[in-house]
């Protein structure tokens, strides 16, 4: 009897994996549902004796079984997309049944937690500090320092909160990890609990991820005795993007409107229900079992500069070979998009690449030599965020994308601070006028004789663009959190690199660039 | 005179009584069971949790997943975030609206995490990817 392995990841299911699995079962094969390898253009990917076939449909089943299928890609582990990666966090991707405890243990599971128990809380925190791990949610704050703060805080109750509100477009690594290797996250959280003295953990998952929620709940139930006395619970978001911001997430967990809190106080000291709380992204917590099991140095040996370790990068949008690519920091954007991603899916030239989700800058192909590194991106007014990369071909209208950034911010703003709540609406109107080439006339108020300083003529297109830049500056420096504060990145980068899309002339390059 | 709905609400509230911060889990259950969180439910939940009705209303109105009135039509959530835009979802919107007519509601959603395989959509808890005009049209026509 032949054993067929097919992923039960949401993306594979959305592409028809369940139907393919049923067809194999009906043909007499034993079907094992495993996690996804992350080669998403090949999903549903069928694995038989290590060899892959994809993308498969129920009609391909007979040919795959008798060996005549043209869908074969050879040995999956040797496929260039997989062989080129350095998978630490996603070491089990494609190889284990997600909620099978025996599979997890057989692949090195619980080793990190065992070592943490052995070396004790203080040494565990120092191990994470030494690994150089930085928050994978986007901010890049050193994880170990956060842990140290919570560990040092005195309180009767502390919490570990996992931020799994992965709302950024082009990101799906959290989802893949929760669906494909839930015990890895659970182990990471248990280690965090042990290191800081927290006994309760919450995983806040967005409601758009029903498959991840189901897997986590099952995994938590099955592993409760292994992580005790640490207690875990899944909490489901309710469709608010801003709840990915840590303080807004805490309010949501407490049962309040997901409005952002002012910082300080930082959540590490005054967090969930006012108690010291670690809020870490899924990928940060899931990196911890490896760090504890293999040692901080093994992790820190990967990477460049102050960006240590690996980043699970997500290749998405109009890309030929989209999927999950975990690799050490330092890889260039051009390598990721052209060599690994294979260029656009449409076959047309690449126009723009957005890195870091809806709040990340649009990068021009001229910038493709930039290395994947927190500081290198910050230096060009961009961010790596959660590691999502969206590719756009030449049909993209960058003024339209800038408008969308404002529209998205307006739709998702929590409403607490003015630059974000009102600035985004005004920004959308402003870009609408720029796109329609109808500059704003003076309004009734500006025409009043008392308004000495009001401009006497209608605004020109150039004036509108200056105003947009002004507005972006206000949002960037005046907003309470990254939603309003980072929305200017996509807007200004689109304006800078593709001014012709806004109807403006391309500026003479500045000498400093 | 309490009706069956009020009794059921009490059961839902009681089932979450041991949680810290139980409001969102309660609202999720109420929304799933009754299709909305109406005025009576808000008041009952507020009283049970020792909150003001305004606080509960504030939470219900904040989150996209909660509605004060039932949705009369079946809903298809279509992702229109950046990655799906890059893969051409905008060109499908007019056709989807036409196919949906008054029978199905097309809601915009931002990201289902299927970003290399867009355009994608969600109906209930079921996800669909690699949509083109005919596939989306078929989904809309078959939605119950």
mmCIF file with all atom_site columns, N, CA and C in Angstrom, chain A residues 43-108:
data_model
loop_
_atom_site.group_PDB
_atom_site.id
_atom_site.type_symbol
_atom_site.label_atom_id
_atom_site.label_alt_id
_atom_site.label_comp_id
_atom_site.label_asym_id
_atom_site.label_entity_id
_atom_site.label_seq_id
_atom_site.pdbx_PDB_ins_code
_atom_site.Cartn_x
_atom_site.Cartn_y
_atom_site.Cartn_z
_atom_site.occupancy
_atom_site.B_iso_or_equiv
_atom_site.pdbx_formal_charge
_atom_site.auth_seq_id
_atom_site.auth_comp_id
_atom_site.auth_asym_id
_atom_site.auth_atom_id
_atom_site.pdbx_PDB_model_num
ATOM 1   N N  . UNK A 1 43  ? 1.096  23.750 -4.695  1.00 0.00 ? 43  UNK A N  1
ATOM 2   C CA . UNK A 1 43  ? 0.019  23.164 -3.905  1.00 0.00 ? 43  UNK A CA 1
ATOM 3   C C  . UNK A 1 43  ? -1.226 22.964 -4.769  1.00 0.00 ? 43  UNK A C  1
ATOM 4   N N  . UNK A 1 44  ? -1.978 21.889 -4.567  1.00 0.00 ? 44  UNK A N  1
ATOM 5   C CA . UNK A 1 44  ? -1.704 20.801 -3.627  1.00 0.00 ? 44  UNK A CA 1
ATOM 6   C C  . UNK A 1 44  ? -0.531 19.953 -4.107  1.00 0.00 ? 44  UNK A C  1
ATOM 7   N N  . UNK A 1 45  ? 0.470  19.831 -3.228  1.00 0.00 ? 45  UNK A N  1
ATOM 8   C CA . UNK A 1 45  ? 1.667  19.071 -3.535  1.00 0.00 ? 45  UNK A CA 1
ATOM 9   C C  . UNK A 1 45  ? 1.515  17.673 -2.941  1.00 0.00 ? 45  UNK A C  1
ATOM 10  N N  . UNK A 1 46  ? 1.719  16.677 -3.796  1.00 0.00 ? 46  UNK A N  1
ATOM 11  C CA . UNK A 1 46  ? 1.579  15.288 -3.359  1.00 0.00 ? 46  UNK A CA 1
ATOM 12  C C  . UNK A 1 46  ? 2.968  14.695 -3.177  1.00 0.00 ? 46  UNK A C  1
ATOM 13  N N  . UNK A 1 47  ? 3.208  14.043 -2.045  1.00 0.00 ? 47  UNK A N  1
ATOM 14  C CA . UNK A 1 47  ? 4.526  13.466 -1.800  1.00 0.00 ? 47  UNK A CA 1
ATOM 15  C C  . UNK A 1 47  ? 4.416  11.960 -1.658  1.00 0.00 ? 47  UNK A C  1
ATOM 16  N N  . UNK A 1 48  ? 5.167  11.259 -2.487  1.00 0.00 ? 48  UNK A N  1
ATOM 17  C CA . UNK A 1 48  ? 5.215  9.799  -2.393  1.00 0.00 ? 48  UNK A CA 1
ATOM 18  C C  . UNK A 1 48  ? 6.681  9.390  -2.338  1.00 0.00 ? 48  UNK A C  1
ATOM 19  N N  . UNK A 1 49  ? 7.100  8.752  -1.263  1.00 0.00 ? 49  UNK A N  1
ATOM 20  C CA . UNK A 1 49  ? 8.494  8.342  -1.067  1.00 0.00 ? 49  UNK A CA 1
ATOM 21  C C  . UNK A 1 49  ? 9.465  9.503  -1.288  1.00 0.00 ? 49  UNK A C  1
ATOM 22  N N  . UNK A 1 50  ? 9.113  10.670 -0.789  1.00 0.00 ? 50  UNK A N  1
ATOM 23  C CA . UNK A 1 50  ? 10.021 11.813 -0.894  1.00 0.00 ? 50  UNK A CA 1
ATOM 24  C C  . UNK A 1 50  ? 9.962  12.541 -2.217  1.00 0.00 ? 50  UNK A C  1
ATOM 25  N N  . UNK A 1 51  ? 9.248  11.985 -3.173  1.00 0.00 ? 51  UNK A N  1
ATOM 26  C CA . UNK A 1 51  ? 9.151  12.658 -4.472  1.00 0.00 ? 51  UNK A CA 1
ATOM 27  C C  . UNK A 1 51  ? 7.850  13.445 -4.550  1.00 0.00 ? 51  UNK A C  1
ATOM 28  N N  . UNK A 1 52  ? 7.916  14.598 -5.208  1.00 0.00 ? 52  UNK A N  1
ATOM 29  C CA . UNK A 1 52  ? 6.770  15.490 -5.239  1.00 0.00 ? 52  UNK A CA 1
ATOM 30  C C  . UNK A 1 52  ? 6.078  15.550 -6.591  1.00 0.00 ? 52  UNK A C  1
ATOM 31  N N  . UNK A 1 53  ? 4.782  15.797 -6.542  1.00 0.00 ? 53  UNK A N  1
ATOM 32  C CA . UNK A 1 53  ? 3.976  16.011 -7.744  1.00 0.00 ? 53  UNK A CA 1
ATOM 33  C C  . UNK A 1 53  ? 3.034  17.179 -7.462  1.00 0.00 ? 53  UNK A C  1
ATOM 34  N N  . UNK A 1 54  ? 3.028  18.156 -8.329  1.00 0.00 ? 54  UNK A N  1
ATOM 35  C CA . UNK A 1 54  ? 2.119  19.261 -8.067  1.00 0.00 ? 54  UNK A CA 1
ATOM 36  C C  . UNK A 1 54  ? 2.147  20.301 -9.175  1.00 0.00 ? 54  UNK A C  1
ATOM 37  N N  . UNK A 1 55  ? 1.161  21.185 -9.250  1.00 0.00 ? 55  UNK A N  1
ATOM 38  C CA . UNK A 1 55  ? -0.057 21.148 -8.442  1.00 0.00 ? 55  UNK A CA 1
ATOM 39  C C  . UNK A 1 55  ? -1.009 20.064 -8.944  1.00 0.00 ? 55  UNK A C  1
ATOM 40  N N  . UNK A 1 56  ? -1.528 19.255 -8.013  1.00 0.00 ? 56  UNK A N  1
ATOM 41  C CA . UNK A 1 56  ? -2.320 18.095 -8.393  1.00 0.00 ? 56  UNK A CA 1
ATOM 42  C C  . UNK A 1 56  ? -3.818 18.376 -8.289  1.00 0.00 ? 56  UNK A C  1
ATOM 43  N N  . UNK A 1 57  ? -4.576 17.727 -9.156  1.00 0.00 ? 57  UNK A N  1
ATOM 44  C CA . UNK A 1 57  ? -6.040 17.763 -9.065  1.00 0.00 ? 57  UNK A CA 1
ATOM 45  C C  . UNK A 1 57  ? -6.502 16.306 -8.951  1.00 0.00 ? 57  UNK A C  1
ATOM 46  N N  . UNK A 1 58  ? -7.755 16.089 -8.595  1.00 0.00 ? 58  UNK A N  1
ATOM 47  C CA . UNK A 1 58  ? -8.228 14.690 -8.516  1.00 0.00 ? 58  UNK A CA 1
ATOM 48  C C  . UNK A 1 58  ? -8.020 13.931 -9.825  1.00 0.00 ? 58  UNK A C  1
ATOM 49  N N  . UNK A 1 59  ? -8.046 14.633 -10.944 1.00 0.00 ? 59  UNK A N  1
ATOM 50  C CA . UNK A 1 59  ? -7.862 13.969 -12.237 1.00 0.00 ? 59  UNK A CA 1
ATOM 51  C C  . UNK A 1 59  ? -6.448 13.415 -12.424 1.00 0.00 ? 59  UNK A C  1
ATOM 52  N N  . UNK A 1 60  ? -5.488 13.929 -11.642 1.00 0.00 ? 60  UNK A N  1
ATOM 53  C CA . UNK A 1 60  ? -4.101 13.493 -11.812 1.00 0.00 ? 60  UNK A CA 1
ATOM 54  C C  . UNK A 1 60  ? -3.762 12.249 -10.996 1.00 0.00 ? 60  UNK A C  1
ATOM 55  N N  . UNK A 1 61  ? -4.699 11.826 -10.146 1.00 0.00 ? 61  UNK A N  1
ATOM 56  C CA . UNK A 1 61  ? -4.383 10.790 -9.155  1.00 0.00 ? 61  UNK A CA 1
ATOM 57  C C  . UNK A 1 61  ? -3.894 9.490  -9.818  1.00 0.00 ? 61  UNK A C  1
ATOM 58  N N  . UNK A 1 62  ? -4.622 9.028  -10.822 1.00 0.00 ? 62  UNK A N  1
ATOM 59  C CA . UNK A 1 62  ? -4.263 7.756  -11.466 1.00 0.00 ? 62  UNK A CA 1
ATOM 60  C C  . UNK A 1 62  ? -2.866 7.832  -12.068 1.00 0.00 ? 62  UNK A C  1
ATOM 61  N N  . UNK A 1 63  ? -2.584 8.922  -12.749 1.00 0.00 ? 63  UNK A N  1
ATOM 62  C CA . UNK A 1 63  ? -1.278 9.066  -13.401 1.00 0.00 ? 63  UNK A CA 1
ATOM 63  C C  . UNK A 1 63  ? -0.150 9.160  -12.379 1.00 0.00 ? 63  UNK A C  1
ATOM 64  N N  . UNK A 1 64  ? -0.414 9.840  -11.245 1.00 0.00 ? 64  UNK A N  1
ATOM 65  C CA . UNK A 1 64  ? 0.625  9.940  -10.210 1.00 0.00 ? 64  UNK A CA 1
ATOM 66  C C  . UNK A 1 64  ? 0.914  8.558  -9.632  1.00 0.00 ? 64  UNK A C  1
ATOM 67  N N  . UNK A 1 65  ? -0.139 7.786  -9.425  1.00 0.00 ? 65  UNK A N  1
ATOM 68  C CA . UNK A 1 65  ? 0.040  6.457  -8.830  1.00 0.00 ? 65  UNK A CA 1
ATOM 69  C C  . UNK A 1 65  ? 0.746  5.494  -9.791  1.00 0.00 ? 65  UNK A C  1
ATOM 70  N N  . UNK A 1 66  ? 0.470  5.589  -11.091 1.00 0.00 ? 66  UNK A N  1
ATOM 71  C CA . UNK A 1 66  ? 1.136  4.638  -12.002 1.00 0.00 ? 66  UNK A CA 1
ATOM 72  C C  . UNK A 1 66  ? 2.445  5.206  -12.566 1.00 0.00 ? 66  UNK A C  1
ATOM 73  N N  . UNK A 1 67  ? 2.826  6.371  -12.084 1.00 0.00 ? 67  UNK A N  1
ATOM 74  C CA . UNK A 1 67  ? 4.142  6.898  -12.438 1.00 0.00 ? 67  UNK A CA 1
ATOM 75  C C  . UNK A 1 67  ? 4.215  7.611  -13.776 1.00 0.00 ? 67  UNK A C  1
ATOM 76  N N  . UNK A 1 68  ? 3.086  7.851  -14.404 1.00 0.00 ? 68  UNK A N  1
ATOM 77  C CA . UNK A 1 68  ? 3.132  8.483  -15.726 1.00 0.00 ? 68  UNK A CA 1
ATOM 78  C C  . UNK A 1 68  ? 2.816  9.978  -15.671 1.00 0.00 ? 68  UNK A C  1
ATOM 79  N N  . UNK A 1 69  ? 2.681  10.523 -14.453 1.00 0.00 ? 69  UNK A N  1
ATOM 80  C CA . UNK A 1 69  ? 2.284  11.922 -14.357 1.00 0.00 ? 69  UNK A CA 1
ATOM 81  C C  . UNK A 1 69  ? 3.412  12.869 -14.761 1.00 0.00 ? 69  UNK A C  1
ATOM 82  N N  . UNK A 1 70  ? 3.076  13.892 -15.536 1.00 0.00 ? 70  UNK A N  1
ATOM 83  C CA . UNK A 1 70  ? 4.093  14.889 -15.908 1.00 0.00 ? 70  UNK A CA 1
ATOM 84  C C  . UNK A 1 70  ? 4.301  15.946 -14.819 1.00 0.00 ? 70  UNK A C  1
ATOM 85  N N  . UNK A 1 71  ? 3.603  15.818 -13.695 1.00 0.00 ? 71  UNK A N  1
ATOM 86  C CA . UNK A 1 71  ? 3.681  16.840 -12.654 1.00 0.00 ? 71  UNK A CA 1
ATOM 87  C C  . UNK A 1 71  ? 4.871  16.651 -11.716 1.00 0.00 ? 71  UNK A C  1
ATOM 88  N N  . UNK A 1 72  ? 5.630  15.596 -11.899 1.00 0.00 ? 72  UNK A N  1
ATOM 89  C CA . UNK A 1 72  ? 6.713  15.277 -10.974 1.00 0.00 ? 72  UNK A CA 1
ATOM 90  C C  . UNK A 1 72  ? 7.776  16.378 -10.901 1.00 0.00 ? 72  UNK A C  1
ATOM 91  N N  . UNK A 1 73  ? 8.234  16.669 -9.678  1.00 0.00 ? 73  UNK A N  1
ATOM 92  C CA . UNK A 1 73  ? 9.305  17.654 -9.503  1.00 0.00 ? 73  UNK A CA 1
ATOM 93  C C  . UNK A 1 73  ? 10.537 17.001 -8.896  1.00 0.00 ? 73  UNK A C  1
ATOM 94  N N  . UNK A 1 74  ? 10.553 15.675 -8.816  1.00 0.00 ? 74  UNK A N  1
ATOM 95  C CA . UNK A 1 74  ? 11.695 14.969 -8.230  1.00 0.00 ? 74  UNK A CA 1
ATOM 96  C C  . UNK A 1 74  ? 11.648 15.006 -6.720  1.00 0.00 ? 74  UNK A C  1
ATOM 97  N N  . UNK A 1 75  ? 12.807 14.767 -6.103  1.00 0.00 ? 75  UNK A N  1
ATOM 98  C CA . UNK A 1 75  ? 12.868 14.738 -4.642  1.00 0.00 ? 75  UNK A CA 1
ATOM 99  C C  . UNK A 1 75  ? 12.606 16.138 -4.092  1.00 0.00 ? 75  UNK A C  1
ATOM 100 N N  . UNK A 1 76  ? 11.606 16.244 -3.200  1.00 0.00 ? 76  UNK A N  1
ATOM 101 C CA . UNK A 1 76  ? 11.204 17.559 -2.710  1.00 0.00 ? 76  UNK A CA 1
ATOM 102 C C  . UNK A 1 76  ? 12.336 18.233 -1.936  1.00 0.00 ? 76  UNK A C  1
ATOM 103 N N  . UNK A 1 77  ? 12.999 17.454 -1.070  1.00 0.00 ? 77  UNK A N  1
ATOM 104 C CA . UNK A 1 77  ? 14.038 18.047 -0.229  1.00 0.00 ? 77  UNK A CA 1
ATOM 105 C C  . UNK A 1 77  ? 15.204 18.582 -1.052  1.00 0.00 ? 77  UNK A C  1
ATOM 106 N N  . UNK A 1 78  ? 15.359 18.075 -2.280  1.00 0.00 ? 78  UNK A N  1
ATOM 107 C CA . UNK A 1 78  ? 16.464 18.553 -3.115  1.00 0.00 ? 78  UNK A CA 1
ATOM 108 C C  . UNK A 1 78  ? 16.039 19.624 -4.090  1.00 0.00 ? 78  UNK A C  1
ATOM 109 N N  . UNK A 1 79  ? 14.760 19.987 -4.077  1.00 0.00 ? 79  UNK A N  1
ATOM 110 C CA . UNK A 1 79  ? 14.291 21.055 -4.957  1.00 0.00 ? 79  UNK A CA 1
ATOM 111 C C  . UNK A 1 79  ? 15.040 22.345 -4.597  1.00 0.00 ? 79  UNK A C  1
ATOM 112 N N  . UNK A 1 80  ? 15.501 23.106 -5.607  1.00 0.00 ? 80  UNK A N  1
ATOM 113 C CA . UNK A 1 80  ? 16.302 24.298 -5.298  1.00 0.00 ? 80  UNK A CA 1
ATOM 114 C C  . UNK A 1 80  ? 15.617 25.247 -4.303  1.00 0.00 ? 80  UNK A C  1
ATOM 115 N N  . UNK A 1 81  ? 14.307 25.346 -4.367  1.00 0.00 ? 81  UNK A N  1
ATOM 116 C CA . UNK A 1 81  ? 13.578 26.247 -3.475  1.00 0.00 ? 81  UNK A CA 1
ATOM 117 C C  . UNK A 1 81  ? 13.737 25.804 -2.022  1.00 0.00 ? 81  UNK A C  1
ATOM 118 N N  . UNK A 1 82  ? 13.787 24.501 -1.790  1.00 0.00 ? 82  UNK A N  1
ATOM 119 C CA . UNK A 1 82  ? 13.925 23.985 -0.423  1.00 0.00 ? 82  UNK A CA 1
ATOM 120 C C  . UNK A 1 82  ? 15.398 23.880 -0.038  1.00 0.00 ? 82  UNK A C  1
ATOM 121 N N  . UNK A 1 83  ? 16.214 23.343 -0.957  1.00 0.00 ? 83  UNK A N  1
ATOM 122 C CA . UNK A 1 83  ? 17.618 23.082 -0.635  1.00 0.00 ? 83  UNK A CA 1
ATOM 123 C C  . UNK A 1 83  ? 18.368 24.377 -0.308  1.00 0.00 ? 83  UNK A C  1
ATOM 124 N N  . UNK A 1 84  ? 17.932 25.496 -0.882  1.00 0.00 ? 84  UNK A N  1
ATOM 125 C CA . UNK A 1 84  ? 18.635 26.758 -0.649  1.00 0.00 ? 84  UNK A CA 1
ATOM 126 C C  . UNK A 1 84  ? 18.298 27.423 0.674   1.00 0.00 ? 84  UNK A C  1
ATOM 127 N N  . UNK A 1 85  ? 17.334 26.895 1.387   1.00 0.00 ? 85  UNK A N  1
ATOM 128 C CA . UNK A 1 85  ? 16.882 27.558 2.611   1.00 0.00 ? 85  UNK A CA 1
ATOM 129 C C  . UNK A 1 85  ? 17.682 27.133 3.838   1.00 0.00 ? 85  UNK A C  1
ATOM 130 N N  . UNK A 1 86  ? 17.591 27.957 4.874   1.00 0.00 ? 86  UNK A N  1
ATOM 131 C CA . UNK A 1 86  ? 18.154 27.581 6.166   1.00 0.00 ? 86  UNK A CA 1
ATOM 132 C C  . UNK A 1 86  ? 16.993 27.552 7.139   1.00 0.00 ? 86  UNK A C  1
ATOM 133 N N  . UNK A 1 87  ? 16.345 26.408 7.206   1.00 0.00 ? 87  UNK A N  1
ATOM 134 C CA . UNK A 1 87  ? 15.123 26.321 7.995   1.00 0.00 ? 87  UNK A CA 1
ATOM 135 C C  . UNK A 1 87  ? 15.426 25.927 9.433   1.00 0.00 ? 87  UNK A C  1
ATOM 136 N N  . UNK A 1 88  ? 15.272 26.899 10.328  1.00 0.00 ? 88  UNK A N  1
ATOM 137 C CA . UNK A 1 88  ? 15.415 26.617 11.753  1.00 0.00 ? 88  UNK A CA 1
ATOM 138 C C  . UNK A 1 88  ? 14.028 26.594 12.385  1.00 0.00 ? 88  UNK A C  1
ATOM 139 N N  . UNK A 1 89  ? 13.282 27.702 12.196  1.00 0.00 ? 89  UNK A N  1
ATOM 140 C CA . UNK A 1 89  ? 11.936 27.776 12.755  1.00 0.00 ? 89  UNK A CA 1
ATOM 141 C C  . UNK A 1 89  ? 10.996 26.817 12.011  1.00 0.00 ? 89  UNK A C  1
ATOM 142 N N  . UNK A 1 90  ? 11.208 26.695 10.724  1.00 0.00 ? 90  UNK A N  1
ATOM 143 C CA . UNK A 1 90  ? 10.336 25.853 9.905   1.00 0.00 ? 90  UNK A CA 1
ATOM 144 C C  . UNK A 1 90  ? 10.999 24.514 9.562   1.00 0.00 ? 90  UNK A C  1
ATOM 145 N N  . UNK A 1 91  ? 11.818 24.017 10.497  1.00 0.00 ? 91  UNK A N  1
ATOM 146 C CA . UNK A 1 91  ? 12.549 22.780 10.218  1.00 0.00 ? 91  UNK A CA 1
ATOM 147 C C  . UNK A 1 91  ? 11.605 21.608 9.930   1.00 0.00 ? 91  UNK A C  1
ATOM 148 N N  . UNK A 1 92  ? 10.421 21.640 10.506  1.00 0.00 ? 92  UNK A N  1
ATOM 149 C CA . UNK A 1 92  ? 9.502  20.507 10.335  1.00 0.00 ? 92  UNK A CA 1
ATOM 150 C C  . UNK A 1 92  ? 8.555  20.674 9.152   1.00 0.00 ? 92  UNK A C  1
ATOM 151 N N  . UNK A 1 93  ? 8.611  21.816 8.490   1.00 0.00 ? 93  UNK A N  1
ATOM 152 C CA . UNK A 1 93  ? 7.622  22.083 7.438   1.00 0.00 ? 93  UNK A CA 1
ATOM 153 C C  . UNK A 1 93  ? 7.637  20.993 6.372   1.00 0.00 ? 93  UNK A C  1
ATOM 154 N N  . UNK A 1 94  ? 6.487  20.417 6.141   1.00 0.00 ? 94  UNK A N  1
ATOM 155 C CA . UNK A 1 94  ? 6.351  19.382 5.127   1.00 0.00 ? 94  UNK A CA 1
ATOM 156 C C  . UNK A 1 94  ? 6.651  17.983 5.644   1.00 0.00 ? 94  UNK A C  1
ATOM 157 N N  . UNK A 1 95  ? 7.243  17.902 6.858   1.00 0.00 ? 95  UNK A N  1
ATOM 158 C CA . UNK A 1 95  ? 7.758  16.603 7.309   1.00 0.00 ? 95  UNK A CA 1
ATOM 159 C C  . UNK A 1 95  ? 6.914  15.923 8.380   1.00 0.00 ? 95  UNK A C  1
ATOM 160 N N  . UNK A 1 96  ? 6.104  16.696 9.109   1.00 0.00 ? 96  UNK A N  1
ATOM 161 C CA . UNK A 1 96  ? 5.377  16.070 10.216  1.00 0.00 ? 96  UNK A CA 1
ATOM 162 C C  . UNK A 1 96  ? 3.877  16.304 10.107  1.00 0.00 ? 96  UNK A C  1
ATOM 163 N N  . UNK A 1 97  ? 3.147  15.419 10.805  1.00 0.00 ? 97  UNK A N  1
ATOM 164 C CA . UNK A 1 97  ? 1.701  15.648 10.936  1.00 0.00 ? 97  UNK A CA 1
ATOM 165 C C  . UNK A 1 97  ? 1.526  16.667 12.055  1.00 0.00 ? 97  UNK A C  1
ATOM 166 N N  . UNK A 1 98  ? 0.849  17.784 11.737  1.00 0.00 ? 98  UNK A N  1
ATOM 167 C CA . UNK A 1 98  ? 0.878  18.955 12.620  1.00 0.00 ? 98  UNK A CA 1
ATOM 168 C C  . UNK A 1 98  ? 0.524  18.691 14.078  1.00 0.00 ? 98  UNK A C  1
ATOM 169 N N  . UNK A 1 99  ? -0.510 17.914 14.358  1.00 0.00 ? 99  UNK A N  1
ATOM 170 C CA . UNK A 1 99  ? -0.916 17.766 15.756  1.00 0.00 ? 99  UNK A CA 1
ATOM 171 C C  . UNK A 1 99  ? -0.515 16.412 16.336  1.00 0.00 ? 99  UNK A C  1
ATOM 172 N N  . UNK A 1 100 ? 0.401  15.722 15.648  1.00 0.00 ? 100 UNK A N  1
ATOM 173 C CA . UNK A 1 100 ? 0.841  14.416 16.124  1.00 0.00 ? 100 UNK A CA 1
ATOM 174 C C  . UNK A 1 100 ? 2.008  14.593 17.102  1.00 0.00 ? 100 UNK A C  1
ATOM 175 N N  . UNK A 1 101 ? 1.763  14.245 18.364  1.00 0.00 ? 101 UNK A N  1
ATOM 176 C CA . UNK A 1 101 ? 2.789  14.437 19.390  1.00 0.00 ? 101 UNK A CA 1
ATOM 177 C C  . UNK A 1 101 ? 4.029  13.575 19.133  1.00 0.00 ? 101 UNK A C  1
ATOM 178 N N  . UNK A 1 102 ? 3.816  12.359 18.661  1.00 0.00 ? 102 UNK A N  1
ATOM 179 C CA . UNK A 1 102 ? 4.945  11.462 18.414  1.00 0.00 ? 102 UNK A CA 1
ATOM 180 C C  . UNK A 1 102 ? 5.842  12.031 17.318  1.00 0.00 ? 102 UNK A C  1
ATOM 181 N N  . UNK A 1 103 ? 5.237  12.568 16.267  1.00 0.00 ? 103 UNK A N  1
ATOM 182 C CA . UNK A 1 103 ? 6.014  13.187 15.184  1.00 0.00 ? 103 UNK A CA 1
ATOM 183 C C  . UNK A 1 103 ? 6.837  14.350 15.723  1.00 0.00 ? 103 UNK A C  1
ATOM 184 N N  . UNK A 1 104 ? 6.206  15.125 16.613  1.00 0.00 ? 104 UNK A N  1
ATOM 185 C CA . UNK A 1 104 ? 6.897  16.304 17.142  1.00 0.00 ? 104 UNK A CA 1
ATOM 186 C C  . UNK A 1 104 ? 8.097  15.879 17.975  1.00 0.00 ? 104 UNK A C  1
ATOM 187 N N  . UNK A 1 105 ? 7.892  14.894 18.822  1.00 0.00 ? 105 UNK A N  1
ATOM 188 C CA . UNK A 1 105 ? 8.961  14.442 19.690  1.00 0.00 ? 105 UNK A CA 1
ATOM 189 C C  . UNK A 1 105 ? 10.088 13.793 18.889  1.00 0.00 ? 105 UNK A C  1
ATOM 190 N N  . UNK A 1 106 ? 9.715  13.056 17.857  1.00 0.00 ? 106 UNK A N  1
ATOM 191 C CA . UNK A 1 106 ? 10.717 12.361 17.049  1.00 0.00 ? 106 UNK A CA 1
ATOM 192 C C  . UNK A 1 106 ? 11.580 13.326 16.252  1.00 0.00 ? 106 UNK A C  1
ATOM 193 N N  . UNK A 1 107 ? 11.126 14.571 16.106  1.00 0.00 ? 107 UNK A N  1
ATOM 194 C CA . UNK A 1 107 ? 11.896 15.547 15.331  1.00 0.00 ? 107 UNK A CA 1
ATOM 195 C C  . UNK A 1 107 ? 12.493 16.608 16.251  1.00 0.00 ? 107 UNK A C  1
ATOM 196 N N  . UNK A 1 108 ? 12.832 16.200 17.462  1.00 0.00 ? 108 UNK A N  1
ATOM 197 C CA . UNK A 1 108 ? 13.525 17.121 18.371  1.00 0.00 ? 108 UNK A CA 1
ATOM 198 C C  . UNK A 1 108 ? 12.610 17.981 19.214  1.00 0.00 ? 108 UNK A C  1
#
